[in-house]
């Protein structure tokens, strides 16, 4: 067994407390997404609630893991991490853009998504191209880093000490995908459950892939972060094409 696969088990007295913390951590992003994407749509509360939810989501894990961040980012073999991150990220980004161009672009579902995105950009005061570009870069580079700290180093890292390797990966990936399902559902409008499931499946698979990258590179965040950046940039490019390119 490789050193990075060896996890120190959490004692029985702490297991219940950690399960409570992790369930709350995996639930918070979904509830927050429902608040600022659905319940508060069109109100002045969207942007403040979004920012507040992100601070609440990321502040604790980032602070708790602050001492470990340097080690978690700087791999002993950076070339391997960069290669894995770029390889998986570019492949995923190309697949995302290809699916959009071949299956969605110019169709009814794309028009529905464009309308929903336009509304959300207005809610967040990002309805000009310059603001969109700045937000896209912040989401792709900074927000993706915070998500990697939260979902891979914190949630997945602790789940591996509570349950089996396979189960911890599936639970972490499902938790990561859950709040994205809310966003996808808003953008797809009245799409069927089957379409929603098919559109959400890549998010689950991406979460599972980034857990694997985190684990196989010695519990380092560089590879999954680079991969995540590439995917987010592709998604932001799709958003640009839907809203601003026409």
Short mmCIF file of C-alpha atoms in Angstrom, two decimals:
data_model
loop_
_atom_site.label_atom_id
_atom_site.label_comp_id
_atom_site.label_asym_id
_atom_site.label_seq_id
_atom_site.Cartn_x
_atom_site.Cartn_y
_atom_site.Cartn_z
CA UNK A 1 0.00 0.00 0.00
CA UNK A 2 1.31 3.44 -0.93
CA UNK A 3 1.94 5.91 1.91
CA UNK A 4 -0.77 8.27 0.69
CA UNK A 5 -3.31 5.44 0.86
CA UNK A 6 -2.67 4.90 4.56
CA UNK A 7 -5.21 6.85 6.60
CA UNK A 8 -5.28 7.24 10.36
CA UNK A 9 -8.69 6.04 11.51
CA UNK A 10 -10.81 8.38 13.59
CA UNK A 11 -11.66 7.03 17.03
CA UNK A 12 -15.21 5.87 17.82
CA UNK A 13 -15.87 8.82 20.14
CA UNK A 14 -15.17 11.29 17.37
CA UNK A 15 -16.88 9.45 14.52
CA UNK A 16 -20.41 10.69 15.27
CA UNK A 17 -19.21 14.28 15.60
CA UNK A 18 -17.28 14.09 12.33
CA UNK A 19 -20.24 12.56 10.47
CA UNK A 20 -22.39 15.45 11.72
CA UNK A 21 -19.82 18.00 10.56
CA UNK A 22 -19.38 16.38 7.15
CA UNK A 23 -23.11 15.95 6.50
CA UNK A 24 -23.58 19.63 7.33
CA UNK A 25 -20.63 20.54 5.10
CA UNK A 26 -22.05 18.57 2.16
CA UNK A 27 -25.57 19.95 2.67
CA UNK A 28 -24.73 23.64 3.07
CA UNK A 29 -23.79 24.31 -0.60
CA UNK A 30 -27.04 22.75 -1.86
CA UNK A 31 -29.22 24.75 0.54
CA UNK A 32 -27.29 27.91 -0.33
CA UNK A 33 -27.75 27.23 -4.05
CA UNK A 34 -31.48 26.82 -3.56
CA UNK A 35 -31.54 30.14 -1.68
CA UNK A 36 -29.72 32.33 -4.18
CA UNK A 37 -30.74 30.51 -7.37
CA UNK A 38 -34.38 29.71 -6.60
CA UNK A 39 -35.91 31.12 -3.42
CA UNK A 40 -34.46 34.65 -3.70
CA UNK A 41 -34.49 35.00 -7.48
CA UNK A 42 -35.06 38.57 -8.60
CA UNK A 43 -34.52 40.09 -5.16
CA UNK A 44 -31.75 42.30 -3.82
CA UNK A 45 -30.68 39.47 -1.50
CA UNK A 46 -29.15 37.24 -4.17
CA UNK A 47 -25.61 38.66 -4.18
CA UNK A 48 -25.33 39.20 -0.38
CA UNK A 49 -26.62 35.69 0.37
CA UNK A 50 -24.25 34.21 -2.22
CA UNK A 51 -21.24 35.97 -0.70
CA UNK A 52 -22.31 35.13 2.84
CA UNK A 53 -22.82 31.48 1.97
CA UNK A 54 -19.39 31.27 0.33
CA UNK A 55 -17.70 32.84 3.35
CA UNK A 56 -19.54 30.41 5.65
CA UNK A 57 -18.69 27.47 3.40
CA UNK A 58 -14.99 28.12 2.91
CA UNK A 59 -13.82 30.02 6.00
CA UNK A 60 -13.86 27.10 8.43
CA UNK A 61 -12.13 24.44 6.32
CA UNK A 62 -9.60 26.89 4.89
CA UNK A 63 -8.71 28.14 8.37
CA UNK A 64 -8.56 24.62 9.81
CA UNK A 65 -6.35 23.41 6.98
CA UNK A 66 -4.27 26.57 6.71
CA UNK A 67 -1.15 25.03 8.17
CA UNK A 68 -1.40 22.14 5.71
CA UNK A 69 -2.07 24.13 2.56
CA UNK A 70 1.55 24.59 1.54
CA UNK A 71 2.21 20.87 1.76
CA UNK A 72 -1.10 20.06 0.11
CA UNK A 73 -0.30 22.31 -2.84
CA UNK A 74 3.38 21.62 -3.40
CA UNK A 75 3.75 18.03 -4.58
CA UNK A 76 7.01 16.15 -4.38
CA UNK A 77 6.63 15.45 -8.12
CA UNK A 78 5.09 18.63 -9.55
CA UNK A 79 5.62 17.55 -13.15
CA UNK A 80 3.35 14.53 -12.68
CA UNK A 81 0.65 16.60 -10.99
CA UNK A 82 0.74 19.26 -13.71
CA UNK A 83 0.61 16.59 -16.44
CA UNK A 84 -2.34 14.80 -14.81
CA UNK A 85 -4.16 18.07 -14.15
CA UNK A 86 -3.68 19.42 -17.65
CA UNK A 87 -4.36 16.07 -19.32
CA UNK A 88 -7.65 15.44 -17.56
CA UNK A 89 -8.64 19.11 -17.57
CA UNK A 90 -8.05 19.73 -21.27
CA UNK A 91 -9.81 16.48 -22.16
CA UNK A 92 -12.79 17.43 -20.00
CA UNK A 93 -12.86 20.98 -21.35
CA UNK A 94 -12.79 19.74 -24.94
CA UNK A 95 -15.56 17.25 -24.21
CA UNK A 96 -17.67 19.99 -22.56
CA UNK A 97 -17.29 22.37 -25.52
CA UNK A 98 -17.89 19.60 -28.06
CA UNK A 99 -21.10 18.48 -26.33
CA UNK A 100 -22.30 22.08 -26.21
CA UNK A 101 -21.56 22.75 -29.90
CA UNK A 102 -22.94 19.44 -31.18
CA UNK A 103 -25.93 18.89 -28.87
CA UNK A 104 -27.07 22.25 -27.52
CA UNK A 105 -25.85 25.25 -29.48
CA UNK A 106 -28.65 26.95 -31.37
CA UNK A 107 -31.33 24.69 -29.90
CA UNK A 108 -34.28 25.30 -27.61
CA UNK A 109 -32.44 24.12 -24.50
CA UNK A 110 -29.59 26.54 -25.21
CA UNK A 111 -32.07 29.40 -25.61
CA UNK A 112 -33.68 28.51 -22.28
CA UNK A 113 -30.27 28.38 -20.61
CA UNK A 114 -29.28 31.72 -22.13
CA UNK A 115 -32.39 33.39 -20.72
CA UNK A 116 -31.82 31.91 -17.26
CA UNK A 117 -28.13 32.87 -17.26
CA UNK A 118 -28.99 36.42 -18.31
CA UNK A 119 -31.38 36.72 -15.36
CA UNK A 120 -28.78 35.37 -12.94
CA UNK A 121 -26.06 37.67 -14.26
CA UNK A 122 -28.36 40.61 -13.65
CA UNK A 123 -29.09 39.37 -10.11
CA UNK A 124 -25.35 39.27 -9.42
CA UNK A 125 -24.64 42.56 -11.24
CA UNK A 126 -22.47 40.75 -13.78
CA UNK A 127 -24.46 41.64 -16.88
CA UNK A 128 -21.67 43.46 -18.71
CA UNK A 129 -18.92 41.66 -20.61
CA UNK A 130 -16.09 43.14 -18.54
CA UNK A 131 -17.70 42.10 -15.26
CA UNK A 132 -18.47 38.66 -16.66
CA UNK A 133 -14.83 38.14 -17.68
CA UNK A 134 -13.56 39.17 -14.24
CA UNK A 135 -16.09 36.89 -12.52
CA UNK A 136 -15.22 34.03 -14.90
CA UNK A 137 -11.53 34.31 -14.05
CA UNK A 138 -12.19 34.52 -10.31
CA UNK A 139 -14.50 31.50 -10.45
CA UNK A 140 -12.10 29.49 -12.62
CA UNK A 141 -8.95 30.16 -10.58
CA UNK A 142 -9.83 31.29 -7.04
CA UNK A 143 -13.22 29.65 -6.46
CA UNK A 144 -12.01 26.35 -7.93
CA UNK A 145 -9.10 26.41 -5.46
CA UNK A 146 -11.45 27.00 -2.55
CA UNK A 147 -13.69 24.17 -3.75
CA UNK A 148 -10.70 21.83 -3.93
CA UNK A 149 -9.71 22.70 -0.36
CA UNK A 150 -13.31 22.22 0.76
CA UNK A 151 -14.35 19.10 -1.15
CA UNK A 152 -11.10 17.22 -1.64
CA UNK A 153 -8.82 18.13 1.30
CA UNK A 154 -11.57 18.62 3.88
CA UNK A 155 -14.65 16.54 2.98
CA UNK A 156 -13.02 13.69 1.06
CA UNK A 157 -9.92 13.70 3.26
CA UNK A 158 -12.02 13.20 6.40
CA UNK A 159 -14.43 10.75 4.81
CA UNK A 160 -11.48 8.48 4.01
CA UNK A 161 -10.84 8.22 7.74
CA UNK A 162 -14.47 7.36 8.47
CA UNK A 163 -15.36 4.81 5.80
CA UNK A 164 -13.96 2.72 2.95
CA UNK A 165 -12.00 4.17 0.03
CA UNK A 166 -14.76 3.48 -2.50
CA UNK A 167 -17.58 4.70 -0.28
CA UNK A 168 -15.75 7.89 0.70
CA UNK A 169 -15.13 8.72 -2.97
CA UNK A 170 -18.78 8.15 -3.93
CA UNK A 171 -20.13 10.18 -1.00
CA UNK A 172 -17.74 13.07 -1.63
CA UNK A 173 -18.53 13.10 -5.35
CA UNK A 174 -22.28 13.01 -4.67
CA UNK A 175 -22.01 15.86 -2.18
CA UNK A 176 -20.00 17.90 -4.66
CA UNK A 177 -22.53 17.26 -7.43
CA UNK A 178 -25.66 17.97 -5.37
CA UNK A 179 -25.52 21.76 -5.31
CA UNK A 180 -24.53 21.85 -8.99
CA UNK A 181 -27.73 19.94 -9.78
CA UNK A 182 -29.72 22.90 -8.42
CA UNK A 183 -27.88 25.29 -10.76
CA UNK A 184 -28.27 23.01 -13.78
CA UNK A 185 -31.99 22.57 -13.05
CA UNK A 186 -32.49 26.35 -13.02
CA UNK A 187 -30.67 26.76 -16.33
CA UNK A 188 -32.50 23.88 -18.02
CA UNK A 189 -35.94 25.16 -17.07
CA UNK A 190 -38.63 22.50 -17.54
CA UNK A 191 -36.29 19.75 -18.72
CA UNK A 192 -37.18 16.18 -17.78
CA UNK A 193 -35.63 14.37 -14.84
CA UNK A 194 -33.74 12.15 -17.29
CA UNK A 195 -32.18 15.14 -19.07
CA UNK A 196 -31.29 16.73 -15.73
CA UNK A 197 -29.67 13.48 -14.60
CA UNK A 198 -27.66 13.18 -17.82
CA UNK A 199 -26.50 16.79 -17.59
CA UNK A 200 -25.55 16.37 -13.92
CA UNK A 201 -23.70 13.06 -14.32
CA UNK A 202 -20.48 14.73 -15.62
CA UNK A 203 -20.34 16.84 -12.44
CA UNK A 204 -20.44 13.69 -10.30
CA UNK A 205 -17.79 12.04 -12.46
CA UNK A 206 -15.64 15.17 -12.27
CA UNK A 207 -15.89 15.18 -8.49
CA UNK A 208 -14.88 11.52 -8.37
CA UNK A 209 -11.98 12.13 -10.78
CA UNK A 210 -10.63 15.02 -8.70
CA UNK A 211 -10.82 12.88 -5.56
CA UNK A 212 -8.74 10.25 -7.36
CA UNK A 213 -6.23 12.84 -8.55
CA UNK A 214 -5.94 14.20 -5.02
CA UNK A 215 -5.32 10.74 -3.63
CA UNK A 216 -2.96 9.43 -6.31
CA UNK A 217 -0.70 12.49 -6.15
CA UNK A 218 -0.08 12.08 -2.43
CA UNK A 219 -3.01 14.10 -1.03
CA UNK A 220 -1.93 17.17 -3.01
CA UNK A 221 -4.32 19.69 -4.53
CA UNK A 222 -2.32 20.82 -7.56
CA UNK A 223 -3.52 18.17 -10.03
CA UNK A 224 -7.25 18.39 -9.24
CA UNK A 225 -7.02 22.19 -9.07
CA UNK A 226 -5.47 22.48 -12.55
CA UNK A 227 -8.05 20.05 -13.92
CA UNK A 228 -10.85 22.00 -12.23
CA UNK A 229 -9.57 25.29 -13.69
CA UNK A 230 -9.71 23.88 -17.21
CA UNK A 231 -13.30 22.66 -16.77
CA UNK A 232 -14.46 25.95 -15.25
CA UNK A 233 -12.87 27.94 -18.09
CA UNK A 234 -14.72 25.78 -20.60
CA UNK A 235 -18.02 26.32 -18.77
CA UNK A 236 -17.39 30.07 -18.63
CA UNK A 237 -16.70 29.98 -22.39
CA UNK A 238 -20.05 28.29 -22.94
CA UNK A 239 -21.72 31.00 -20.85
CA UNK A 240 -20.03 33.69 -22.91
CA UNK A 241 -21.17 32.08 -26.15
CA UNK A 242 -24.74 31.81 -24.88
CA UNK A 243 -25.09 35.35 -23.58
CA UNK A 244 -22.53 37.66 -25.18
CA UNK A 245 -21.33 36.14 -28.47
CA UNK A 246 -24.63 36.74 -30.29
#
